[in-house]
XYZ file of C-alpha atoms in Angstrom:
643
model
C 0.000 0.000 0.000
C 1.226 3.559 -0.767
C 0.574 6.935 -0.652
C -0.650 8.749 -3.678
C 0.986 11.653 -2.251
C 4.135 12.292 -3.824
C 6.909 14.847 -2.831
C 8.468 16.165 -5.288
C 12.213 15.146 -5.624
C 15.423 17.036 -4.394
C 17.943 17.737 -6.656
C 21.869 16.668 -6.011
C 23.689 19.494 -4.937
C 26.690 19.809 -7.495
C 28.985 22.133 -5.406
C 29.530 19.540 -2.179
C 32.545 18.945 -0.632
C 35.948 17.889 -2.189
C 37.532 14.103 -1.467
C 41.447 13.783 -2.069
C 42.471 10.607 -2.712
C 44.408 10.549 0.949
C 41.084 11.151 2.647
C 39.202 8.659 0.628
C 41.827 6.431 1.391
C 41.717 6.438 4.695
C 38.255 5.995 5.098
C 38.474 3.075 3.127
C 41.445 1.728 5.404
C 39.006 2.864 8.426
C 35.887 1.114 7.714
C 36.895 -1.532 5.222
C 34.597 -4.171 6.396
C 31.680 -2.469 6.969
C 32.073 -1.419 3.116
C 33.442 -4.962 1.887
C 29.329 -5.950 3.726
C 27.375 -3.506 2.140
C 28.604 -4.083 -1.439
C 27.965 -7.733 -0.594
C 24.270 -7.250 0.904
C 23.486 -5.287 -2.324
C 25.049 -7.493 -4.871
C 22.924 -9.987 -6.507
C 22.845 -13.323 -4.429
C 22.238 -15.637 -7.789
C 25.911 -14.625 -8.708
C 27.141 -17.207 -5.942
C 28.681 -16.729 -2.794
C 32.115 -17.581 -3.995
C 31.814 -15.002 -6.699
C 29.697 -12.526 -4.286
C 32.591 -12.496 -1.474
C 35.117 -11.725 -4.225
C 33.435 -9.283 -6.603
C 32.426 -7.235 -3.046
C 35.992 -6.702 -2.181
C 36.582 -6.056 -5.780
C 34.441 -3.367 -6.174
C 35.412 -1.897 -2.503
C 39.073 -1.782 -3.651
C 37.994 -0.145 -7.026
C 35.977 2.690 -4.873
C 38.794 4.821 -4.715
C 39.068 8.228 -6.749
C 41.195 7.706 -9.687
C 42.356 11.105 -9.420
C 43.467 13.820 -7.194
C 40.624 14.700 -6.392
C 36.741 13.775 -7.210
C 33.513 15.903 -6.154
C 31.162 13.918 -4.129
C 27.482 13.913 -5.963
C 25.742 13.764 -3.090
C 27.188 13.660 1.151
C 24.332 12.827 3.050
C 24.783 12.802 6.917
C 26.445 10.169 8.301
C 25.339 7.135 10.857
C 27.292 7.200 14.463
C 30.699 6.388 13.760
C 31.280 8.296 10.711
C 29.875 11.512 11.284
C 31.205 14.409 9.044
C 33.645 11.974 6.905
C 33.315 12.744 3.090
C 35.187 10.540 2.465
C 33.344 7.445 4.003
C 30.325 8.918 1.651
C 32.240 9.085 -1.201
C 33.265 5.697 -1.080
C 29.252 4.328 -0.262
C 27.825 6.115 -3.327
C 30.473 4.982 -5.580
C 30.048 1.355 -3.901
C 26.419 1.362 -4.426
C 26.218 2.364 -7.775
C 28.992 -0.738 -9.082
C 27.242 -3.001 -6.964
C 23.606 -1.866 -9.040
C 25.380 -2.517 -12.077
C 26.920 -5.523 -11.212
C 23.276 -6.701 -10.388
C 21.934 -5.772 -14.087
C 22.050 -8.227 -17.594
C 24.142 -7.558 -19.810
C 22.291 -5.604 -23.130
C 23.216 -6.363 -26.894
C 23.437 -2.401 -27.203
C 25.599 -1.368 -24.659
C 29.711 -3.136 -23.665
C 29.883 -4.998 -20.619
C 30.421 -2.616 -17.629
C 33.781 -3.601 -15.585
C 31.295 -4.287 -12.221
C 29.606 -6.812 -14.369
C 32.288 -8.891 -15.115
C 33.813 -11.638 -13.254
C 36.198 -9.717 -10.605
C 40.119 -10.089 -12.234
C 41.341 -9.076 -8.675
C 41.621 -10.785 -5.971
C 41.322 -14.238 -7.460
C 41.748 -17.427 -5.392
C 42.754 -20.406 -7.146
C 41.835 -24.030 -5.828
C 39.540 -23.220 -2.880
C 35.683 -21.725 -2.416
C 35.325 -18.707 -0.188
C 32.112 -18.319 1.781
C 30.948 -16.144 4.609
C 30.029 -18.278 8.252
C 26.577 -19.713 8.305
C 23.729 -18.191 10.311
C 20.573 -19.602 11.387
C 16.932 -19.902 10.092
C 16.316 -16.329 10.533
C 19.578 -15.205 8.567
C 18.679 -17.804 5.912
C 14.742 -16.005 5.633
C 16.331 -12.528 5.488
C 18.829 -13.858 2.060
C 15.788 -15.506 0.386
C 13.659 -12.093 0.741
C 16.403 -9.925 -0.059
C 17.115 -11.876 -3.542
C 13.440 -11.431 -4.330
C 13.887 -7.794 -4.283
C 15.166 -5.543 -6.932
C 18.829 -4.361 -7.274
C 17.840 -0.802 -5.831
C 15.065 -1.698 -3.500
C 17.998 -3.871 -2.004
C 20.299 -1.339 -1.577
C 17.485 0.766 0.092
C 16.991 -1.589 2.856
C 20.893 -2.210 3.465
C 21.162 1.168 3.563
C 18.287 1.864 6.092
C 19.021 -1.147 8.131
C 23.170 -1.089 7.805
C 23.806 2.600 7.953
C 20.724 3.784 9.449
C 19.863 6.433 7.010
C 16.510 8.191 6.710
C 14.723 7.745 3.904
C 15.446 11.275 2.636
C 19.506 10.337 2.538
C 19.095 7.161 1.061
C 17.063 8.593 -1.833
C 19.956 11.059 -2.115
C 22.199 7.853 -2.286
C 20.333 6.026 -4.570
C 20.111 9.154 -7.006
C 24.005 9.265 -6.583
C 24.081 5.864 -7.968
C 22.081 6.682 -11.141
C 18.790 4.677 -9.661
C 15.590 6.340 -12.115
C 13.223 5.503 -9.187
C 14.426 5.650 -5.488
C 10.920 6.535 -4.611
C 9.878 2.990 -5.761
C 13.051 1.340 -4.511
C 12.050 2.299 -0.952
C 8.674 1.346 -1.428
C 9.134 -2.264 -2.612
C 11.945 -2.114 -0.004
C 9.498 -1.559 2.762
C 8.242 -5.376 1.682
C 10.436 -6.248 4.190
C 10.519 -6.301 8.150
C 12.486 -3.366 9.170
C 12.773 -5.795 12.760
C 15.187 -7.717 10.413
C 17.771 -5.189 10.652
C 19.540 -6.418 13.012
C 20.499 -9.560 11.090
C 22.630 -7.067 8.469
C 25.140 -7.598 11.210
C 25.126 -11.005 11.397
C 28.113 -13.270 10.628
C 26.356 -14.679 7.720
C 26.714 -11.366 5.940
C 30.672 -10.573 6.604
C 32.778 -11.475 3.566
C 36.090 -10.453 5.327
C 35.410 -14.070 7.852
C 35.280 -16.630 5.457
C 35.098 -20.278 5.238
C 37.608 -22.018 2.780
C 37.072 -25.598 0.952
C 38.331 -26.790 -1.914
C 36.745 -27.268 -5.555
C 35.613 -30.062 -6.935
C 39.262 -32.321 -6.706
C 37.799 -35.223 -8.750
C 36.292 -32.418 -11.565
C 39.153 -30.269 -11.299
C 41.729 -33.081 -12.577
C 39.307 -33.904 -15.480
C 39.273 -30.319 -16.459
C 43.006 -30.401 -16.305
C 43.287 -33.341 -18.187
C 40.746 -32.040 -20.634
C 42.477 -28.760 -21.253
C 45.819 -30.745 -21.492
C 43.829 -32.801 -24.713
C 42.343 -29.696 -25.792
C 45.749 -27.725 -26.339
C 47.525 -30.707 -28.062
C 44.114 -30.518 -30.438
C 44.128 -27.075 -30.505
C 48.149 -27.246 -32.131
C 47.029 -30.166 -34.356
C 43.810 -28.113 -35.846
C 46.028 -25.217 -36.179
C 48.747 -27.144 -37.739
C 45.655 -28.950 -40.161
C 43.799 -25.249 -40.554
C 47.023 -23.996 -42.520
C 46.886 -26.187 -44.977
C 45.368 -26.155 -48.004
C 41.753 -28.047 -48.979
C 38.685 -27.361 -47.244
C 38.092 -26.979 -43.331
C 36.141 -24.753 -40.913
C 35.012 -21.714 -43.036
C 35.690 -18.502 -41.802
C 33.037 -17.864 -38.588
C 33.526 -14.173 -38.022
C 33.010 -13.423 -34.395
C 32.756 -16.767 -33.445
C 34.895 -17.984 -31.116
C 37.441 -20.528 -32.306
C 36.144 -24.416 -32.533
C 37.858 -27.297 -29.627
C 37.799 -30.125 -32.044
C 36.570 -31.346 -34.980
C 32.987 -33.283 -34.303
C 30.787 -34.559 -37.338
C 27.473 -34.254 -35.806
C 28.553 -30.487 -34.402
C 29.214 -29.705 -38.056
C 26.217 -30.952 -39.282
C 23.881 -28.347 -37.087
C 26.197 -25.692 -38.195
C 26.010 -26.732 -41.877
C 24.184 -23.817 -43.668
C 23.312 -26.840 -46.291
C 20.934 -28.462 -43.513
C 19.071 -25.068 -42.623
C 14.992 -25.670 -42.559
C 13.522 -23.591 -45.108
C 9.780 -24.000 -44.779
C 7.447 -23.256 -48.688
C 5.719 -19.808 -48.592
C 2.304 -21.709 -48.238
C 3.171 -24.566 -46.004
C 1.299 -22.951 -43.467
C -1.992 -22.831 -45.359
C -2.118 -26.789 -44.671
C -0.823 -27.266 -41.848
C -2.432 -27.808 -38.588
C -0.385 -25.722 -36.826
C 0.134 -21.799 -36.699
C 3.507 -20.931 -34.898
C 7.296 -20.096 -35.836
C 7.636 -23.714 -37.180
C 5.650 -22.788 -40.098
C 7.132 -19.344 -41.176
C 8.976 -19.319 -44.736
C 12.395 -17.800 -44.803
C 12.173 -14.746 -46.241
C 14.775 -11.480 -46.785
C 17.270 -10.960 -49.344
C 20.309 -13.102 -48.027
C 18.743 -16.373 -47.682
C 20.987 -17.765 -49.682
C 24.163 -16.132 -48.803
C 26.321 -18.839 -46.921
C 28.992 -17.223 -45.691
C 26.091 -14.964 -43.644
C 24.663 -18.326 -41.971
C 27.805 -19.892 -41.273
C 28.961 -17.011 -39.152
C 25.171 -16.693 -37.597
C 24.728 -20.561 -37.095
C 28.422 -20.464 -34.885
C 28.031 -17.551 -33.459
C 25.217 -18.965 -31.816
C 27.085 -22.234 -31.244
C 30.071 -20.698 -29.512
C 29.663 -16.730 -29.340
C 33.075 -14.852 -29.229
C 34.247 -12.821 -26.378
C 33.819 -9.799 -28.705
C 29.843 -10.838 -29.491
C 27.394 -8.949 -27.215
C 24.986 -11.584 -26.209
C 21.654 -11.506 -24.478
C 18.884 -13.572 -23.317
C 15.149 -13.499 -21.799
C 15.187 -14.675 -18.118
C 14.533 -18.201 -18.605
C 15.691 -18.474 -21.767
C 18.066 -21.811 -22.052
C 21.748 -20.914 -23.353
C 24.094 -23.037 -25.584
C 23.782 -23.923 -29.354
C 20.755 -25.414 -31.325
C 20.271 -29.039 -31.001
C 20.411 -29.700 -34.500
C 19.950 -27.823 -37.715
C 17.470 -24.547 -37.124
C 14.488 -23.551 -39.129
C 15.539 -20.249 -40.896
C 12.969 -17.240 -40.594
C 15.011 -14.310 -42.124
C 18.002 -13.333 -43.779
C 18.575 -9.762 -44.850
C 19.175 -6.217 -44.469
C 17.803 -3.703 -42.522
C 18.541 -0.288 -41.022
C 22.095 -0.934 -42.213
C 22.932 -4.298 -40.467
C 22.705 -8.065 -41.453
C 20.094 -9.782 -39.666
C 19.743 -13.535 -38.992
C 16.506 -15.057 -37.645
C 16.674 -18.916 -36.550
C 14.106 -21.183 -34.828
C 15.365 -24.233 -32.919
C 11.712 -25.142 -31.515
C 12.340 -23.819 -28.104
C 14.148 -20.215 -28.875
C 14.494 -17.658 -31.198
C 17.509 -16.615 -31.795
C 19.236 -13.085 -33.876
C 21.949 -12.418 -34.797
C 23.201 -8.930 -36.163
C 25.869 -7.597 -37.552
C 27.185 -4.516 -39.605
C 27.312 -4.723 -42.965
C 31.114 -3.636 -43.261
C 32.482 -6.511 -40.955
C 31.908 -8.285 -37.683
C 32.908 -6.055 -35.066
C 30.253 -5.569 -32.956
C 28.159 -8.382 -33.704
C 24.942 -9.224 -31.521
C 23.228 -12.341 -30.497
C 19.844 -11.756 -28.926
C 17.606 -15.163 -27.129
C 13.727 -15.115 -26.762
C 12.006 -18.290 -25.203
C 8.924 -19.343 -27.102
C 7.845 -22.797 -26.566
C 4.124 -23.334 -26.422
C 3.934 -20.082 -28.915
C -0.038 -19.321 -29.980
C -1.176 -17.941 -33.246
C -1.608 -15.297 -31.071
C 1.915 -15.172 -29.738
C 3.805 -15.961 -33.148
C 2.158 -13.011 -34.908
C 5.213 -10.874 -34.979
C 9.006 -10.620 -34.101
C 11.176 -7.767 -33.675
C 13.766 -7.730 -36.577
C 15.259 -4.415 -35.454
C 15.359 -1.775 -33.983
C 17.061 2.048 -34.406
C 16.677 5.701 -33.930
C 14.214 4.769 -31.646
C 12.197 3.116 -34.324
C 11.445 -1.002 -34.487
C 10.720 -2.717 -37.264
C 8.508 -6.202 -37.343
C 8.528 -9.675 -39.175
C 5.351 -10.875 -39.034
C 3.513 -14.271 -39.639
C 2.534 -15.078 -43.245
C -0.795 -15.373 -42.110
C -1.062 -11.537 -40.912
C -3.046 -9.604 -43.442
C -3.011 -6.189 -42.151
C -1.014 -3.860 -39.541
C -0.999 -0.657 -38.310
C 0.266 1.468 -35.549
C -1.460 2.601 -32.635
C -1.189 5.114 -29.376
C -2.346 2.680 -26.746
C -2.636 5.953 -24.776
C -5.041 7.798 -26.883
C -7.896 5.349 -27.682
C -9.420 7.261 -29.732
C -6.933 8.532 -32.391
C -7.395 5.075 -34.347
C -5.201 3.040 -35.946
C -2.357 4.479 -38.826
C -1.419 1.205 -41.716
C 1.882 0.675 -41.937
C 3.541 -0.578 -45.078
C 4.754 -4.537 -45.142
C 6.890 -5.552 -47.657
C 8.198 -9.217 -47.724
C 6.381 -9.761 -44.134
C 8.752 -6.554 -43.006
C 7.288 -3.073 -41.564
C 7.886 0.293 -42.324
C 9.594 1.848 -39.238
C 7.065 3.011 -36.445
C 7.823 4.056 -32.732
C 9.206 2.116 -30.229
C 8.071 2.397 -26.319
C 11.197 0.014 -25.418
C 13.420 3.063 -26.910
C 12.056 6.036 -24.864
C 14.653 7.549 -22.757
C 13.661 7.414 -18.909
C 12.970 10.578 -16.739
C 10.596 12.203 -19.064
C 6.424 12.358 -18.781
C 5.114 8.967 -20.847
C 2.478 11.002 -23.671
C 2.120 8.089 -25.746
C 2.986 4.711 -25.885
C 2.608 2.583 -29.364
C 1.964 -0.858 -30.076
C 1.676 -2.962 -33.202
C -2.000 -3.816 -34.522
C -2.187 -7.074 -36.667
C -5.221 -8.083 -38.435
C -5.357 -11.961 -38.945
C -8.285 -14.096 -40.442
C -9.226 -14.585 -36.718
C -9.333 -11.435 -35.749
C -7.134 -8.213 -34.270
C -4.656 -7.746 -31.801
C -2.761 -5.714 -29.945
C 1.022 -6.003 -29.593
C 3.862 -4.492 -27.900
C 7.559 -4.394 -27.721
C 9.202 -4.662 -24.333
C 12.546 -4.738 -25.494
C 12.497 -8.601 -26.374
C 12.452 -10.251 -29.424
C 8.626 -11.153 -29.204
C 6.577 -8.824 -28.673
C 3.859 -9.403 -25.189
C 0.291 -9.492 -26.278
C -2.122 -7.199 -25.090
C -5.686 -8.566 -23.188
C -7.928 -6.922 -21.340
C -10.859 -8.638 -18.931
C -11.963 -10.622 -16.537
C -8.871 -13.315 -15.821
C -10.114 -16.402 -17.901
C -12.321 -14.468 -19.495
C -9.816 -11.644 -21.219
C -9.995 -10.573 -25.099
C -7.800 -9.193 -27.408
C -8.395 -5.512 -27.208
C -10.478 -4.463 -30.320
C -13.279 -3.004 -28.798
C -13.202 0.840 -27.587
C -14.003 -0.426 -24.177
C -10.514 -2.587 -24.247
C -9.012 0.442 -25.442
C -10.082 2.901 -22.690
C -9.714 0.470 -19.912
C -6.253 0.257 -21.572
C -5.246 3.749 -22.208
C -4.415 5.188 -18.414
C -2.275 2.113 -17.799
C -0.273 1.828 -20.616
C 3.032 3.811 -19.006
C 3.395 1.409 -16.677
C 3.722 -1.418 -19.335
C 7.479 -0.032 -19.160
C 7.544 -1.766 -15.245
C 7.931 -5.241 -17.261
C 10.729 -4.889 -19.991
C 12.973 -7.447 -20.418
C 11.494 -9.915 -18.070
C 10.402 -12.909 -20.547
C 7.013 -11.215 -20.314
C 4.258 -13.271 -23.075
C 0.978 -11.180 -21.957
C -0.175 -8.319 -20.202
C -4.036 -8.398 -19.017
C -5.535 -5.290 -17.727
C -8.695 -5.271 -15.543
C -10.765 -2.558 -14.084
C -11.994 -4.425 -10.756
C -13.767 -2.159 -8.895
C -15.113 1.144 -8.753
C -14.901 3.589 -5.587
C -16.889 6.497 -5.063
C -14.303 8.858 -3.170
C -15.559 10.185 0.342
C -15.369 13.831 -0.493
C -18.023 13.401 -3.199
C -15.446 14.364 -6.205
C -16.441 11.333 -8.058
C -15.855 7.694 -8.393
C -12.234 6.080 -8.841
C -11.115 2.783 -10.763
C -9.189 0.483 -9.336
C -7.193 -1.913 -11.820
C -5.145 -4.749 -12.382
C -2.685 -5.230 -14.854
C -0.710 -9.295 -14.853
C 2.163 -9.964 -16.915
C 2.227 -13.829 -17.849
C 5.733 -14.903 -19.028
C 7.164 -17.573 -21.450
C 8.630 -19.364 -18.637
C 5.650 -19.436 -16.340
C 7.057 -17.947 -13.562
C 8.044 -14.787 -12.040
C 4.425 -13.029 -13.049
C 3.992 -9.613 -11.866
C 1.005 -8.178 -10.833
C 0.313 -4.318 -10.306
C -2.744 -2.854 -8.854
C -3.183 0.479 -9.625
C -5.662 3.422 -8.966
C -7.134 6.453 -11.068
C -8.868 9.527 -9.130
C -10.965 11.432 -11.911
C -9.579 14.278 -13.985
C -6.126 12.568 -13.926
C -4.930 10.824 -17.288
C -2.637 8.004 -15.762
C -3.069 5.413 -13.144
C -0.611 5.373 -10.268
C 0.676 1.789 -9.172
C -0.602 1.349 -5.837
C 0.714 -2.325 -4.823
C 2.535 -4.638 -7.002
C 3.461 -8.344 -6.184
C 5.725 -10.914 -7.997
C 4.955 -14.828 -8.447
C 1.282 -14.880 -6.965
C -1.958 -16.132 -8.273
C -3.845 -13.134 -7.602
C -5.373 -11.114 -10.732
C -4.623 -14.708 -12.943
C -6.884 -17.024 -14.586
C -5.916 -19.416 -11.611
C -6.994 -16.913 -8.891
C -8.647 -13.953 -9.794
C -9.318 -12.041 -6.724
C -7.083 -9.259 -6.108
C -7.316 -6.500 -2.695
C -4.989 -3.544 -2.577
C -5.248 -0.322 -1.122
C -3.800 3.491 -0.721
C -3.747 6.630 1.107
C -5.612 9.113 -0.246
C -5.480 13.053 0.254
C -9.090 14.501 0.062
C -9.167 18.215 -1.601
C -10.230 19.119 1.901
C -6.622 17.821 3.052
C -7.820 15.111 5.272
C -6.309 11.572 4.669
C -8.674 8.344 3.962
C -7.619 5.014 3.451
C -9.349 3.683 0.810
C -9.155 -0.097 -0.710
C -11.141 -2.271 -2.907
C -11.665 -6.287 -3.572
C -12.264 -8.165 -6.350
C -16.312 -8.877 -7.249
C -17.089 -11.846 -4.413
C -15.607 -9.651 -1.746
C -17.578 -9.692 1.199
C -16.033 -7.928 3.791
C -12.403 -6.127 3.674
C -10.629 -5.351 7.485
C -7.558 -2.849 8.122
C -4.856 -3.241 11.160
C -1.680 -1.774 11.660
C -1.619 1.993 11.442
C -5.546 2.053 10.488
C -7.706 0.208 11.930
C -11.510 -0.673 10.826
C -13.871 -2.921 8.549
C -16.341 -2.969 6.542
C -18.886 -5.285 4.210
C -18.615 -5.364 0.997
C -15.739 -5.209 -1.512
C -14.990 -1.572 -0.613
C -13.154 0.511 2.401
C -13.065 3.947 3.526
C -11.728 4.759 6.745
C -10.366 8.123 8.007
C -6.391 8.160 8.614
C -3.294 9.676 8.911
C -0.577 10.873 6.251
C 2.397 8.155 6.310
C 0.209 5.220 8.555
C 0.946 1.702 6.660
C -2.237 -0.904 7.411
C -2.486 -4.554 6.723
C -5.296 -5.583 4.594
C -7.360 -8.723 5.033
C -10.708 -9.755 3.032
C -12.521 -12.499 3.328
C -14.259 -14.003 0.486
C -17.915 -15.267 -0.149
C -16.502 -18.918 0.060
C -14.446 -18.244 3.564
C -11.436 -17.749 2.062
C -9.007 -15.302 3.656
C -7.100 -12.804 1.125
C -3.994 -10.209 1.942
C -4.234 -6.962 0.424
C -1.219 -6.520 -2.650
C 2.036 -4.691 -1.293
């Protein structure tokens, strides 16, 4: 539950205090553990706690100016201990932002930040490092800390570690380059601040470490194996130089171990699936396994080779990315080929192994910065297979779509009622049209496209969120949603859309909307909608849920709760409760929340207490009280309000 009352944001002073490198230094020799801890408590804990201890006192050793001097961003005051030491705050900003980029995937449009990279220094060889084991409660803390984002993380290690209000640790968290603190420290506050305590615990201190060795029994195959590997490596070399044919030429690729028959085979442009242009007229299937090849390079081999072992074995100079839950490694066997061509200046591959799609891009004056992108799409739809992303630039995408799509056009999801403009196809490719997934963050949202297709079944809406498949767009009742056609689907649509940039990148298939309930507001202003919006994803997990919460006169929604891997607002469970504070034009405070139809009675406890019947609340309250949400249900099941 949060407030819909926003503050507006403070700006970083730019003219704060000076840090020389001696002072910076000796804050770091001062309070070296306590730093080495909080880099560790805001890394990532899927990187490993081997690679977690190291890459913390990594990126603590790397916190140090690199020149004389460096202006601090932003010097918040300090916890007991540290009071009035630049220095110490220098350090914690820089620590905090390399920690929040080790924490992020690497992008095919952007090089590999250092933080991001396996640490070169220190590097133990032979042995694991790992902190001392806590207990049960230690153990609880980890596992709710790794469901939280990278910033919302470092908000609650820096409430709960260095006991900053929530005023300096937005100031920290802008230091670091974090868009949102404001919703960092809300989804931090999913957490028990009576945890705190545990931050100290020795579960949490990379500088007292446990040591045991590797795997002994793995670690002398590997030897052995890179001992065969290097003698094959000088014979391939040795056979490479000489004339007669070998392993063509594979670009960025990196460089093959051995020769293997049935490896060659799946890389064999020869053994490609090319599916006929009407093949999927007959056939009783409509997904990617029944897409032609199409573009203008289909047949240029040298173009496949390098795409089909790139793929295989991608180079350390190929920028490669993948949807979460997207398998890695190289096809199984011989792809199906979608596309081969040019666009927007760069060679484009498009492949199909039956579980992924895969692209790969390149310039079309060499190699060098060649891209390999990964979508998941097993189980793929009619629906889903309508379209893929074949590139994207100048803030611009262009889309492949299905043979069987007839029509498609572009439309502002945001302004329902500006219809829908054609675009041009030629050879299944469209003209260029806007792309949400480029917009630059910090600015208002005014609009927010998506691609229309027009099928013998019927229309639908789809949008790009920065993945190679776009999500589709529903709106309804969970297991009763629609494609959104109607102008009903399209208002109920249109002051949510912003938010659909909350779920880029995250494997997402579909995105339902649903307007739930509707509140008249206790100052007799007018009614407000309450809504849910559920991202489904390819791997079917990690769904996200938002509820969110439109006064009248005011053109977007603001996300009031949001929630990761529940049932709630899903065709599985479609009851949903959330809640906010409200500020009445009068200036008095209400607490006002809303069920799901089937709702029959909602009760508040914590800062606000109260009940009532029905699926709707309104109780007075107080700016900044938190509540706890409970409804029951008309079949005596128990619900918690969305956080």
């Amino acid at each position: 539950m949060q407030s819909q009352d926003v503050a507006s944001r403070p700006a970083a002073s730019s003219d704060g205090p000076v840090v020389d490198v001696e002072r910076a230094e000796a804050a770091l020799v001062e309070h070296y553990p306590r730093l080495v801890r909080l880099a560790y408590l805001v890394l990532p804990p899927g990187l490993g706690r081997n690679r977690r201890v190291l890459t913390a006192h990594s990126l603590t050793q790397r916190a140090l100016p690199r020149g004389r001097s460096a202006p601090s961003p932003v010097i918040p005051a300090q916890s007991s201990g540290r009071d009035g030491d630049p220095g110490y705050a220098y350090l914690r900003a820089r620590l905090v932002r390399t920690a929040l980029e080790a924490g992020r995937p690497l992008r095919r449009a952007a090089w590999p930040r250092r933080s991001q990279l396996p640490p070169l220094l220190p590097q133990v060889w032979g042995l694991r490092l790992f902190p001392r084991s806590g207990g049960a409660d230690e153990l609880a803390l980890d596992q709710q800390l790794s469901a939280l984002s990278g910033p919302a993380r470092a908000a609650y290690v820096l409430r709960g570690l260095e006991k900053l209000p929530d005023g300096d640790v937005r100031a920290v968290l802008e230091a670091a380059g974090v868009e949102d603190p404001d919703d960092a420290l809300d989804e931090a506050d999913g957490v028990e601040a009576r945890l705190y305590a545990l931050l100290e615990s020795p579960e949490f201190d990379p500088c007292s470490l446990q040591a045991r060795p590797t795997d002994l029994m793995r670690r002398r195959q590997h030897l052995r194996a890179a001992l065969a590997a290097g003698a094959a490596l000088l014979v391939c070399g040795a056979l490479l130089g000489l004339p007669g044919e070998g392993w063509a030429p594979d670009g960025p690729a990196a460089p093959p171990y051995a020769r293997n028959p049935s490896a060659e085979a799946a890389l064999d442009p020869a053994q490609l699936t090319k599916v006929p242009a009407r093949a999927w007229q007959s056939s009783a299937r409509t997904d990617f396994s029944v897409w032609p090849a199409r573009g203008d390079l289909t047949g240029d081999s040298a173009l496949l080779r390098r795409a089909l072992a790139v793929w295989a074995r991608p180079g350390e100079t190929v920028t490669v990315s993948a949807t979460p839950g997207t398998p890695a490694g190289g096809p199984p066997g011989a792809p199906q080929l979608l596309y081969a061509g040019t666009v927007d200046g760069v060679r484009v591959v498009l492949l199909y192994d039956g579980l992924r799609v895969a692209r790969y891009a390149e310039p079309v004056d060499g190699t060098a910065g060649a891209a390999l992108d990964f979508s998941r799409v097993d189980g793929a739809t009619r629906a889903e297979a309508s379209a893929l992303v074949l590139s994207r630039a100048d803030g611009n995408v262009r889309y492949l779509l299905a043979p069987w799509v007839r029509k498609a056009a572009e439309r502002d999801l945001v302004k329902p009622g500006s219809g829908a403009m054609a675009l041009t196809v030629t050879g299944g490719v469209t003209s260029p049209m806007a792309s949400p997934a480029a917009r630059q963050g910090g600015g208002s949202c005014t609009s927010w496209n998506v691609l229309q297709v027009t099928d013998g079944t019927g229309t639908r809406l789809l949008t790009d969120l920065a993945e190679l498949v776009p999500a589709r767009l529903t709106a309804g009742r969970p297991g009763q949603a629609g494609d959104v056609t109607g102008a009903r689907a399209l208002r109920a649509w249109a002051p949510n859309a912003c938010w659909l940039s909350a779920l880029g990148s995250a494997g997402v298939r579909s995105v339902n909307t649903w307007p739930y309930a509707r509140q008249p507001l206790p100052d007799g202003s007018g009614a407000a909608d309450w809504v849910c919006t559920r991202a489904e994803t390819w791997r079917g997990g990690g769904e996200r849920v938002l509820a969110q919460f439109r006064t009248p006169g005011t053109a977007q929604a603001a996300v009031v709760a949001k929630a990761q891997n529940v049932a709630a607002c899903g065709a599985r469970d479609p009851q949903v409760l959330a809640g906010v504070l409200w500020k009445a034009q009068s200036g008095g405070w209400y607490l006002l929340a809303a069920g799901a139809r089937g709702t029959e009675s909602i009760r508040a406890s914590g800062g606000v207490r109260g009940a009532s019947e029905g699926s709707l609340l309104v109780l007075p309250a107080r700016q900044g009280a938190r509540a706890e949400l409970k409804g029951t249900l008309a079949d005596g099941r128990t619900i918690g309000g969305l956080k």
